[in-house]
Amino acid sequence: MTSQVEPLYAINDLVIDLYAATVSVRAVDGVSLHVMPGETVAIVGESGSGKTVSTLGPLGLLPEGVTVDVRGTAKAGGKDLVGMASARLSQMRGAYFGVIFQDPISALNPMLKVGPQLAEQARRFCGLSHEAARKEAVSLLARSGIPDPEDRYNRYPHEMSGGMLQRAMIALALAARPKVLIADEPTTALDATVQAQILELIRQIQRDNDIGVILITHDIGAVASVADRVVVLYAGQVAEEGSVLDVLTSPVHPYTRGLLASVPDFRAEDRVEAHEIPGLPPNQIKLEPGCRFAERCEHVEPQCRVERPPLRTIAAPGTPHRVACPVVIRREGIAVQ
Amino acid sequence: MKSVLIKRFLLACFLIVAASALTFALVAAAPGNVAALIAERAAGPGADAEMIRKIGDELGLYDPLPLRYARWLASAATGDLGVSLRTGKPVAEEFAARIPMTAALLGGGGLIAFLLSLTLGIAGAASNGRLADRVIHGFSLVGASTPNFFVAALLVIVFSVTLGWLPTFGTSGFQSWLLPWATIALFPASVLSRVVRVNLQEAMSRPFATTGFAKGYTRSSVLLREALPNIAIPYLTTFGAQFTLMIIGSIVVETVFALRGVGAFFIDAIRFRDFVGMQSTLLLFIIFFVMTNLLVDIICMLVDPRIRRARSA
Ligand SMILES: Nc1ncnc2c1ncn2[C@@H]1O[C@H](COP(=O)(O)OP(=O)(O)O)[C@@H](O)[C@H]1O
Ligand SMILES: [Mg+2]
């Protein structure tokens, strides 16, 4: 990573509060993360840990009905998305970001044909003519691994299978030739056989187009196979981050270790059977001062409940490996920078 | 699709026969005697029992009910609806003169309800809780809870009596239609604008709306491009129901504004115990109800790609 290359999307000290009818939640509490050109960053963590809100919140892509309060910065293309006027933010969403959602069946409009939507994107954001946009759309469908793309162009979502729809969704996300692709659990709703194909497609697209990919997942296998870096979120905070190799083979944070141990087939020789992390993620409605993981942590010390553990960078060559657990770092004598 | 249409059409015909049989029985059970009425007309109040019996026999009034219904339906099918006891003219002739009047009332009112409800519903959803949304909500609450005779009186007082802009009654050109149209459209427009507003809001919270935002559309574009097509089915269904109800409204509106339509004919038939007119008008209403519903069903099938293209999947 050379210092002149700017990240494509960088969020910094992001805090996002959600106000629904009766509750307010600090869904994201001081998260920083970024993605470089040509890089795939995986975001992992239990359901509710803030993966979606932290990445899609600054884009204004949270469902209607909740009031969203965003602080911090979210820089993309030299501009800060936080506080951006809504018309400009819409333009950024269309031109700069492509988003793939978890369930393609509900994410694609049942009343709209798939192909024309792709063509529309190509026309609006790439300045293509009507004819050229149509050709581009068919080609996108083909490149997304959809057989008989000329026919699929005029199909409605209900006329395609889940796997095909997710391919169409990927094509739609790419139609405006975005710089950043955000895939929010793109395989969770799909059959196991299709999951690997979709991941492979995302990886191939990333290589072909040299875009930045943020892959939100709780599939550790997916992280290992497609990501360069991984960020572990716990209860709206970054617990650990680093290269996939560092984080998956020498995890430091007790939560990361628990998360990896709970994957049945990962590092099968070390662990005979899968371990569940005991307890539940904290209720983010009441904000405790200390470490969010303290309640479930086997290494907990009194200090953990008082002070928020800082992210420390472990001394190692290559991609920085950061961990928000001074206790394990101290106990295991891990060197920090 | 084709076989579905045929099935629906046959069902509609069955419904018309069944419902008209029911109304025939109800009207037959109503107090009053056609033969006595005719005898009274002919001989004044002094008509004797003998004469009434004779007329009744001639008309077949003492035959069993199913036989009378079958006879009536058969002649109705040939366009012979009998002679109105009130006006003395064939009911078919009355209808020929009156149906265009009611069609104009319902057509204009329906169009206004359609345009107004979509405009208000979309404007409300676009304003999303701000002032315009709340004003429109208030309007629709008032509109949906004010009886139409009261609306008619109010409109006449304001626009005819006080301002003198529009005529109070009659059919002397476009202007004279404005108050009847406004009166008959207010209730359905109010109900339908809520349907638009509520369903748009629901659609905007669905994942495909989020995809619409992700495609780079502003909220109003997402509302029109993504959410609006998705409310077509509930909207059209409710519109059909409201449109059929407008025939009931026409009874009041035609009476208040002295329009010589089918609704006014019906209320006069009731007032004068014109059983023949009543029976025929009810048949007309039933056909209107059933056919409107059939039409709405067909439009919904054409609009929804999940139904329209069910077989090509
Ligand atoms: N629409 C919503 N209404 C209320 N709370 C929400 C909503 N979406 C997310 N949250 C809350 O925000 C937090 C983070 O959610 P999210 O980012 O969706 O988690 P993840 O994507 O990691 O599963 C959770 O505590 C969740 O309860
Ligand atoms: Mg999520």
XYZ file of C-alpha atoms and ligand atoms in Angstrom:
678
model
C 0.000 0.000 0.000
C 1.672 3.173 -1.194
C 0.843 6.371 0.569
C -0.287 8.306 -2.533
C -3.177 5.948 -3.264
C -6.324 7.301 -1.677
C -8.940 4.922 -0.300
C -12.069 4.720 -2.460
C -14.323 4.802 0.549
C -13.147 5.646 4.041
C -15.314 6.042 7.076
C -13.776 7.630 10.108
C -14.963 7.680 13.728
C -18.439 6.976 12.504
C -21.229 7.113 15.075
C -24.747 6.267 13.960
C -27.748 6.511 16.249
C -31.054 5.094 15.103
C -34.298 6.414 16.507
C -37.298 4.191 15.892
C -40.773 4.758 17.338
C -39.955 3.738 20.893
C -36.247 2.899 21.075
C -33.022 4.547 20.129
C -29.945 2.490 19.385
C -26.313 3.412 18.950
C -25.897 1.029 16.024
C -22.391 2.201 15.144
C -20.064 3.511 17.807
C -16.836 5.001 16.531
C -16.059 2.739 13.587
C -13.292 3.516 11.103
C -12.719 1.439 8.007
C -11.716 1.902 4.394
C -11.355 0.104 1.089
C -8.557 0.668 -1.435
C -8.794 0.290 -5.212
C -8.595 -3.374 -6.155
C -9.071 -4.502 -2.589
C -11.723 -6.685 -1.007
C -12.478 -5.923 2.615
C -14.643 -8.367 4.530
C -16.744 -7.152 7.436
C -17.715 -9.891 9.836
C -19.612 -10.031 13.091
C -22.775 -11.429 14.545
C -26.128 -10.323 13.269
C -26.920 -6.884 14.722
C -23.274 -5.899 15.160
C -23.675 -2.912 12.845
C -22.223 -4.228 9.590
C -25.053 -2.946 7.442
C -25.647 0.307 9.253
C -21.973 1.313 9.270
C -21.449 0.755 5.534
C -24.837 1.674 4.081
C -25.857 4.258 6.701
C -23.618 7.042 5.346
C -25.077 6.391 1.877
C -28.575 6.978 3.218
C -29.592 3.427 2.372
C -31.300 2.413 5.591
C -34.981 1.499 5.370
C -37.522 4.271 5.854
C -39.188 4.568 9.221
C -36.133 5.067 11.386
C -34.530 8.417 12.003
C -30.818 8.216 11.414
C -28.269 10.460 13.080
C -24.793 10.155 11.569
C -21.609 11.715 12.931
C -18.016 11.316 11.817
C -16.907 11.277 8.210
C -17.482 8.983 5.260
C -15.241 10.075 2.393
C -15.758 8.877 -1.133
C -14.175 10.412 -4.218
C -12.791 13.294 -2.165
C -16.190 14.219 -0.767
C -17.773 13.583 2.605
C -21.098 11.756 2.395
C -22.030 12.817 5.926
C -24.109 15.952 5.688
C -24.152 15.905 1.881
C -27.268 17.388 0.254
C -29.682 14.591 -0.617
C -29.696 15.193 -4.398
C -25.895 14.978 -4.530
C -25.915 11.932 -2.287
C -28.365 10.239 -4.674
C -26.005 11.004 -7.531
C -23.063 9.528 -5.560
C -25.053 6.393 -4.742
C -25.829 5.840 -8.372
C -22.494 6.747 -9.900
C -19.881 5.749 -7.333
C -21.378 2.838 -5.398
C -22.929 -0.434 -6.417
C -24.853 -2.329 -3.780
C -25.840 -5.989 -3.634
C -28.388 -6.952 -1.037
C -28.979 -10.148 0.859
C -32.222 -11.324 -0.683
C -32.475 -10.661 -4.423
C -36.099 -11.772 -4.509
C -37.229 -8.907 -2.312
C -34.536 -6.459 -3.459
C -35.642 -6.472 -7.085
C -38.862 -4.707 -7.937
C -41.472 -7.324 -8.900
C -43.148 -4.908 -11.329
C -40.013 -3.996 -13.293
C -38.194 -6.009 -15.923
C -34.586 -6.738 -15.048
C -32.798 -5.751 -18.263
C -34.218 -2.266 -18.825
C -33.160 -1.286 -15.307
C -29.564 -2.130 -16.180
C -29.791 -0.183 -19.422
C -31.253 2.781 -17.567
C -28.271 2.818 -15.198
C -25.796 2.654 -18.065
C -27.599 5.486 -19.800
C -27.832 7.737 -16.789
C -24.353 7.293 -15.408
C -22.171 6.255 -18.329
C -23.738 8.547 -20.927
C -24.580 5.704 -23.281
C -27.195 6.062 -25.990
C -30.412 4.097 -25.777
C -29.102 1.418 -28.147
C -25.636 1.216 -26.623
C -27.124 1.008 -23.133
C -29.270 -1.931 -24.156
C -26.251 -3.733 -25.585
C -24.256 -2.961 -22.473
C -27.061 -4.367 -20.311
C -27.161 -7.620 -22.252
C -23.392 -7.862 -22.064
C -23.508 -7.220 -18.310
C -26.029 -10.017 -17.872
C -23.766 -12.298 -19.876
C -20.681 -11.304 -17.878
C -22.634 -11.974 -14.682
C -23.012 -15.573 -15.780
C -26.629 -15.411 -16.883
C -27.319 -17.792 -19.762
C -29.386 -16.531 -22.691
C -29.059 -12.860 -21.684
C -31.088 -11.578 -24.660
C -34.066 -13.495 -23.338
C -33.452 -12.606 -19.683
C -33.287 -8.933 -20.575
C -37.071 -8.811 -20.816
C -37.788 -11.039 -17.858
C -39.475 -10.070 -14.622
C -37.917 -11.160 -11.323
C -40.568 -13.837 -10.708
C -39.470 -15.534 -13.903
C -35.936 -16.183 -12.608
C -34.442 -18.368 -9.886
C -32.826 -16.970 -6.732
C -29.309 -17.593 -7.973
C -30.028 -15.981 -11.351
C -31.640 -13.027 -9.593
C -28.558 -12.475 -7.468
C -26.482 -12.491 -10.655
C -28.905 -9.944 -12.099
C -28.579 -7.902 -8.919
C -24.810 -7.955 -9.298
C -25.164 -6.863 -12.932
C -27.453 -4.045 -11.796
C -24.956 -2.946 -9.157
C -22.223 -2.816 -11.808
C -24.274 -1.178 -14.567
C -23.202 2.348 -13.650
C -19.541 1.235 -13.489
C -19.121 2.053 -9.796
C -15.820 2.468 -7.971
C -17.000 0.660 -4.855
C -19.127 -2.452 -4.646
C -20.827 -3.135 -1.326
C -22.176 -6.669 -1.023
C -24.330 -7.056 2.090
C -24.463 -10.775 2.836
C -24.874 -11.561 -0.864
C -25.036 -15.314 -0.410
C -26.959 -15.725 2.850
C -30.325 -16.201 1.146
C -29.034 -18.562 -1.524
C -28.652 -22.323 -1.835
C -25.288 -23.650 -0.712
C -24.411 -24.758 -4.244
C -25.011 -21.271 -5.635
C -23.131 -19.440 -2.862
C -19.689 -20.397 -4.098
C -20.541 -19.367 -7.654
C -21.755 -15.958 -6.557
C -18.602 -15.387 -4.475
C -16.450 -16.427 -7.404
C -18.354 -14.001 -9.625
C -17.797 -11.147 -7.185
C -14.094 -11.929 -7.016
C -13.800 -12.094 -10.775
C -15.630 -8.799 -11.222
C -13.372 -7.211 -8.677
C -10.274 -8.330 -10.604
C -11.657 -7.380 -13.993
C -12.742 -3.899 -12.987
C -10.203 -3.081 -10.292
C -12.890 -1.785 -7.990
C -13.014 -1.790 -4.208
C -15.283 -4.397 -2.681
C -16.773 -4.399 0.782
C -18.097 -7.851 1.518
C -20.363 -8.113 4.522
C -20.699 -11.692 5.616
C -20.746 -14.074 8.493
C -19.360 -16.820 6.339
C -15.752 -17.226 7.444
C -15.137 -19.509 4.480
C -16.093 -16.648 2.160
C -13.689 -14.331 3.976
C -10.850 -16.800 3.569
C -11.513 -17.333 -0.113
C -12.150 -13.821 -1.445
C -11.058 -11.103 0.988
C -7.724 -9.302 1.370
C -8.481 -7.680 4.688
C -11.059 -8.333 7.346
C -12.721 -6.075 9.915
C -14.416 -7.730 12.879
C -17.291 -5.712 14.317
C -18.790 -6.321 17.713
C -21.765 -4.333 19.016
C -21.072 -1.388 16.770
C -17.330 -1.231 17.397
C -14.265 -2.604 15.650
C -12.887 -5.488 17.724
C -10.078 -6.476 15.390
C -8.885 -5.841 11.878
C -6.023 -6.888 9.661
C -5.071 -9.036 6.706
C -7.161 -12.145 6.255
C -4.108 -14.278 6.969
C -3.301 -12.502 10.257
C -6.832 -12.347 11.569
C -7.871 -15.852 10.612
C -4.673 -17.643 11.596
C -3.588 -15.603 14.617
C -6.650 -13.883 16.004
C -6.064 -11.919 19.191
C -9.377 -10.475 20.317
C -11.342 -12.975 22.431
C -14.409 -12.261 20.306
C -12.579 -13.043 17.062
C -11.229 -16.221 18.582
C -14.706 -17.203 19.683
C -16.146 -16.378 16.279
C -13.554 -18.543 14.508
C -13.992 -21.359 17.002
C -17.711 -21.347 16.340
C -17.103 -22.173 12.686
C -17.304 -25.969 12.498
C -14.977 -26.690 9.598
C -12.478 -23.900 10.014
C -9.055 -25.093 11.189
C -10.646 -28.460 11.819
C -7.435 -29.993 13.101
C -7.313 -27.562 16.023
C -10.904 -27.781 17.062
C -12.730 -31.040 17.221
C -16.165 -29.541 17.636
C -17.631 -26.078 17.173
C -17.816 -23.798 20.196
C -20.566 -21.286 20.699
C -19.588 -18.013 22.307
C -21.564 -18.067 25.551
C -24.136 -15.341 26.127
C -25.768 -12.845 23.784
C -24.548 -9.616 22.178
C -25.247 -6.633 24.433
C -28.368 -4.586 24.236
C -27.159 -1.490 22.410
C -29.936 0.603 23.875
C -28.046 1.184 27.107
C -24.537 2.357 26.533
C -22.020 0.881 28.934
C -18.706 2.706 29.220
C -16.297 -0.238 28.980
C -15.626 -3.032 26.519
C -18.823 -4.224 24.857
C -17.641 -7.830 24.983
C -16.840 -7.806 28.704
C -20.023 -9.658 29.722
C -19.182 -12.653 27.545
C -15.385 -12.598 27.825
C -13.386 -15.240 29.656
C -10.408 -12.867 30.078
C -12.430 -10.006 31.567
C -10.682 -7.775 34.135
C -12.230 -4.994 36.237
C -10.555 -2.389 34.029
C -12.493 -3.732 30.999
C -15.788 -2.519 32.417
C -14.539 1.004 33.025
C -12.655 2.091 29.949
C -13.247 1.501 26.273
C -10.328 -0.612 25.013
C -8.312 1.286 22.386
C -7.418 -0.240 19.021
C -3.709 -1.115 19.224
C -1.567 -1.982 16.218
C 0.368 -5.191 16.628
C 3.977 -4.996 15.479
C 4.171 -7.043 12.312
C 5.187 -6.455 8.713
C 2.592 -5.747 6.022
C -1.015 -4.807 6.549
C -1.577 -3.335 10.026
C -3.198 -5.769 12.443
C -5.225 -3.859 15.034
C -6.878 -5.273 18.136
C -9.107 -3.639 20.729
C -8.056 -5.843 23.650
C -5.164 -4.641 25.808
C -5.716 -7.556 28.191
C -4.835 -10.344 25.769
C -2.036 -8.247 24.269
C -0.496 -7.837 27.732
C -1.096 -11.380 28.954
C 0.304 -13.006 25.855
C 3.173 -10.548 25.578
C 2.239 -9.443 22.060
C 4.407 -6.568 20.843
C 2.575 -3.429 19.797
C 3.756 -0.450 17.755
C -55.059 -16.684 -19.084
C -57.777 -17.255 -21.683
C -59.403 -20.078 -19.747
C -59.268 -17.948 -16.605
C -61.118 -15.188 -18.446
C -63.806 -17.570 -19.635
C -64.221 -18.910 -16.114
C -64.507 -15.405 -14.701
C -67.080 -14.458 -17.304
C -69.239 -17.495 -16.576
C -68.976 -16.784 -12.867
C -70.078 -13.197 -13.511
C -73.127 -14.398 -15.434
C -74.010 -16.793 -12.629
C -73.666 -13.982 -10.082
C -75.994 -11.778 -12.106
C -78.658 -14.476 -12.248
C -78.307 -15.365 -8.559
C -78.343 -11.779 -7.315
C -81.237 -10.772 -9.530
C -83.236 -13.782 -8.312
C -82.638 -12.645 -4.763
C -83.724 -9.074 -5.443
C -86.724 -10.357 -7.423
C -87.854 -12.352 -4.415
C -87.291 -9.387 -2.092
C -89.244 -6.974 -4.260
C -92.022 -9.539 -4.626
C -92.203 -9.844 -0.860
C -92.432 -6.080 -0.395
C -95.838 -4.739 0.675
C -98.070 -3.502 -2.131
C -99.894 -5.134 -4.995
C -99.178 -4.361 -8.624
C -102.649 -5.400 -9.718
C -104.248 -3.097 -7.143
C -102.081 -0.227 -8.301
C -103.043 -0.756 -11.929
C -106.699 -1.106 -11.049
C -106.583 2.097 -9.031
C -105.051 3.947 -11.936
C -107.735 2.639 -14.266
C -110.800 3.027 -12.116
C -109.795 5.506 -9.441
C -109.978 4.671 -5.734
C -113.111 2.639 -6.246
C -111.472 -0.350 -7.905
C -113.184 -3.485 -6.668
C -111.626 -6.781 -5.631
C -112.953 -8.545 -8.699
C -111.155 -6.196 -11.055
C -107.894 -6.493 -9.092
C -108.097 -10.283 -9.273
C -108.676 -10.192 -13.001
C -105.712 -7.956 -13.663
C -103.559 -10.059 -11.386
C -104.532 -13.199 -13.259
C -103.761 -11.604 -16.591
C -100.313 -10.558 -15.403
C -99.664 -13.980 -13.913
C -99.124 -12.465 -10.485
C -100.525 -15.508 -8.726
C -98.147 -17.968 -10.362
C -95.358 -19.468 -8.218
C -92.359 -17.190 -7.646
C -89.753 -19.239 -9.591
C -92.032 -19.291 -12.618
C -92.545 -15.534 -12.442
C -88.803 -14.966 -12.092
C -88.026 -17.192 -15.067
C -90.601 -15.393 -17.175
C -89.286 -11.990 -16.144
C -85.642 -12.909 -16.735
C -86.426 -14.376 -20.145
C -88.149 -11.244 -21.339
C -85.488 -9.041 -19.746
C -82.890 -10.964 -21.745
C -84.679 -9.950 -24.932
C -84.643 -6.319 -23.830
C -88.260 -6.238 -22.690
C -88.188 -4.928 -19.142
C -91.889 -4.290 -18.914
C -93.778 -1.031 -18.617
C -93.093 1.376 -15.778
C -96.084 1.602 -13.488
C -95.182 5.207 -12.758
C -94.548 6.719 -16.175
C -96.491 4.240 -18.301
C -93.545 4.025 -20.707
C -91.462 0.905 -21.400
C -88.635 0.708 -18.881
C -86.191 -0.051 -21.707
C -87.096 3.308 -23.248
C -86.574 5.053 -19.908
C -83.168 3.415 -19.572
C -82.126 4.397 -23.066
C -82.700 8.020 -22.139
C -81.313 7.814 -18.612
C -78.240 5.588 -18.814
C -76.169 8.224 -20.710
C -76.952 10.699 -17.930
C -75.804 8.350 -15.157
C -72.829 7.230 -17.229
C -71.736 10.866 -17.554
C -72.134 11.369 -13.811
C -70.203 8.223 -12.910
C -67.632 8.641 -15.677
C -66.791 12.228 -14.741
C -66.930 11.505 -11.018
C -64.818 8.383 -11.436
C -62.217 10.239 -13.463
C -62.041 13.020 -10.888
C -61.748 10.484 -8.058
C -58.979 8.697 -9.964
C -56.912 11.790 -10.715
C -57.510 13.495 -7.386
C -56.749 10.433 -5.266
C -53.494 9.713 -7.092
C -52.414 13.340 -6.939
C -53.227 13.715 -3.249
C -51.876 10.303 -2.278
C -48.583 10.826 -4.087
C -48.259 14.391 -2.808
C -48.878 13.133 0.729
C -46.292 10.382 0.409
C -43.800 12.817 -1.112
C -44.341 15.262 1.726
C -43.982 12.334 4.161
C -45.313 13.694 7.434
C -44.743 17.355 6.691
C -47.479 19.972 6.388
C -48.912 18.965 2.992
C -49.189 15.351 4.122
C -51.141 16.326 7.223
C -53.425 18.737 5.370
C -54.222 16.037 2.779
C -54.820 13.504 5.537
C -57.237 15.916 7.201
C -59.036 16.518 3.895
C -59.459 12.812 3.282
C -60.784 12.233 6.804
C -63.391 14.958 6.359
C -64.229 13.827 2.821
C -64.704 10.235 3.873
C -66.994 11.099 6.764
C -69.308 13.703 5.224
C -72.561 12.361 3.731
C -73.018 13.360 0.097
C -76.364 15.109 0.504
C -74.597 17.420 2.938
C -71.693 17.926 0.523
C -74.172 18.721 -2.241
C -75.998 21.276 -0.089
C -72.726 22.881 0.954
C -71.424 23.117 -2.605
C -74.685 24.585 -3.845
C -74.721 27.178 -1.067
C -71.117 28.204 -1.730
C -70.774 28.018 -5.521
C -74.335 28.614 -6.711
C -76.147 30.663 -4.128
C -73.351 32.756 -2.597
C -70.835 33.063 -5.444
C -73.289 32.493 -8.293
C -70.611 30.736 -10.364
C -72.363 27.475 -11.158
C -75.962 26.429 -11.794
C -77.865 24.711 -8.997
C -79.299 21.934 -11.139
C -79.949 20.714 -14.659
C -77.703 19.647 -17.503
C -76.998 22.813 -19.410
C -73.435 22.123 -20.457
C -70.144 21.340 -18.796
C -70.483 23.847 -15.940
C -73.675 22.275 -14.670
C -71.836 18.979 -14.246
C -69.130 20.341 -11.944
C -71.089 20.284 -8.697
C -72.604 16.798 -9.255
C -69.170 15.449 -10.167
C -67.524 17.065 -7.163
C -70.223 15.706 -4.866
C -70.070 12.153 -6.105
C -66.244 12.101 -6.322
C -65.480 13.432 -2.854
C -66.012 10.233 -0.906
C -64.157 7.850 -3.247
C -61.368 10.397 -3.780
C -60.890 10.656 -0.004
C -60.856 6.920 0.582
C -58.631 6.250 -2.413
C -56.118 8.972 -1.564
C -55.602 7.207 1.776
C -55.161 3.908 -0.028
C -52.513 5.496 -2.249
C -50.763 7.172 0.672
C -50.703 4.131 2.963
C -49.678 1.664 0.262
C -46.955 3.972 -1.043
C -45.552 4.251 2.447
C -45.578 0.487 2.802
C -43.882 0.066 -0.566
C -41.207 2.619 0.375
C -40.195 0.467 3.335
C -39.689 -2.614 1.162
C -36.191 -3.737 0.101
C -36.804 -2.931 -3.578
C -37.263 0.719 -2.618
C -33.823 0.621 -0.994
C -32.522 -0.798 -4.276
C -34.174 2.169 -5.993
C -32.229 4.541 -3.771
C -29.071 2.535 -4.420
C -29.631 3.006 -8.156
C -29.169 6.711 -7.487
C -32.739 7.950 -7.591
C -34.016 10.701 -5.346
C -36.877 9.917 -3.017
C -39.535 11.324 -5.308
C -38.199 9.287 -8.228
C -38.196 6.121 -6.135
C -41.757 6.941 -5.122
C -42.927 7.258 -8.733
C -40.763 4.648 -10.450
C -40.499 1.883 -7.866
C -43.279 2.272 -5.321
C -46.158 3.475 -7.520
C -46.284 0.447 -9.877
C -46.399 -1.753 -6.797
C -49.584 -0.208 -5.435
C -51.455 -0.781 -8.707
C -53.217 -3.935 -7.538
C -54.557 -2.697 -4.168
C -55.417 0.648 -5.755
C -57.332 -0.792 -8.698
C -59.189 -3.217 -6.446
C -60.304 -0.444 -4.109
C -61.079 1.811 -7.036
C -63.397 -0.850 -8.448
C -65.196 -1.162 -5.129
C -65.532 2.611 -4.793
C -66.694 2.972 -8.381
C -69.498 0.465 -7.888
C -70.527 2.305 -4.722
C -70.872 5.485 -6.773
C -74.057 4.052 -8.271
C -75.570 4.317 -4.781
C -74.281 7.889 -4.589
C -75.955 8.623 -7.912
C -79.350 8.079 -6.281
C -78.768 11.025 -3.957
C -76.818 13.202 -6.366
C -79.267 12.835 -9.253
C -82.119 13.665 -6.930
C -80.429 16.720 -5.432
C -79.255 18.130 -8.759
C -82.414 17.114 -10.693
C -80.520 14.915 -13.136
C -82.808 12.548 -15.004
C -80.628 9.479 -14.619
C -81.067 5.906 -13.476
C -80.538 6.719 -9.795
C -83.373 9.255 -9.821
C -85.541 6.760 -11.694
C -84.883 4.191 -8.978
C -85.815 6.443 -6.085
C -88.981 7.528 -7.916
C -89.837 3.884 -8.558
C -89.570 3.184 -4.838
C -91.658 6.214 -3.956
C -94.436 5.293 -6.382
C -94.292 1.558 -5.756
C -93.296 1.035 -9.355
C -92.299 -2.582 -8.861
C -91.484 -3.061 -12.531
C -89.147 -0.058 -12.557
C -87.583 -1.104 -9.256
C -86.946 -4.635 -10.453
C -85.382 -3.490 -13.701
C -83.178 -0.878 -12.077
C -81.921 -3.393 -9.551
C -81.034 -5.736 -12.414
C -79.159 -2.894 -14.058
C -77.295 -2.135 -10.822
C -76.373 -5.792 -10.387
C -75.023 -5.995 -13.924
C -73.026 -2.819 -13.286
C -71.595 -4.213 -10.019
C -70.625 -7.571 -11.436
C -69.226 -6.256 -14.696
C -67.183 -3.538 -12.990
C -65.669 -6.162 -10.733
C -64.967 -8.423 -13.683
C -63.311 -5.557 -15.524
C -61.176 -4.671 -12.498
C -60.126 -8.301 -12.129
C -59.083 -8.415 -15.770
C -57.165 -5.132 -15.519
C -55.372 -6.392 -12.398
C -54.385 -9.551 -14.250
C -53.016 -7.498 -17.114
C -51.160 -5.095 -14.820
C -49.460 -7.661 -12.592
C -46.680 -9.443 -14.485
C -46.791 -12.287 -11.965
C -50.292 -13.145 -13.174
C -50.027 -11.934 -16.761
C -46.932 -13.983 -17.483
C -47.669 -16.852 -15.134
C -47.677 -19.385 -17.959
C -44.518 -18.272 -19.722
C -42.408 -18.709 -16.568
N -34.619 -0.531 10.763
C -34.095 -0.585 12.000
N -34.817 -0.165 13.056
C -34.322 -0.205 14.297
N -33.111 -0.651 14.597
C -32.335 -1.091 13.605
C -32.778 -1.082 12.236
N -31.802 -1.563 11.460
C -30.793 -1.873 12.295
N -31.113 -1.599 13.574
C -30.253 -1.811 14.740
O -28.960 -1.380 14.409
C -28.000 -2.291 14.912
C -27.079 -2.700 13.803
O -27.814 -3.343 12.803
P -27.179 -3.868 11.448
O -26.159 -2.917 10.962
O -28.316 -4.172 10.546
O -26.493 -5.217 11.884
P -25.829 -6.315 10.953
O -25.863 -5.823 9.553
O -24.439 -6.453 11.490
O -26.613 -7.547 11.169
C -28.745 -3.435 15.536
O -28.700 -3.265 16.927
C -30.141 -3.282 15.052
O -31.030 -3.644 16.055
Mg -27.041 -6.627 8.005
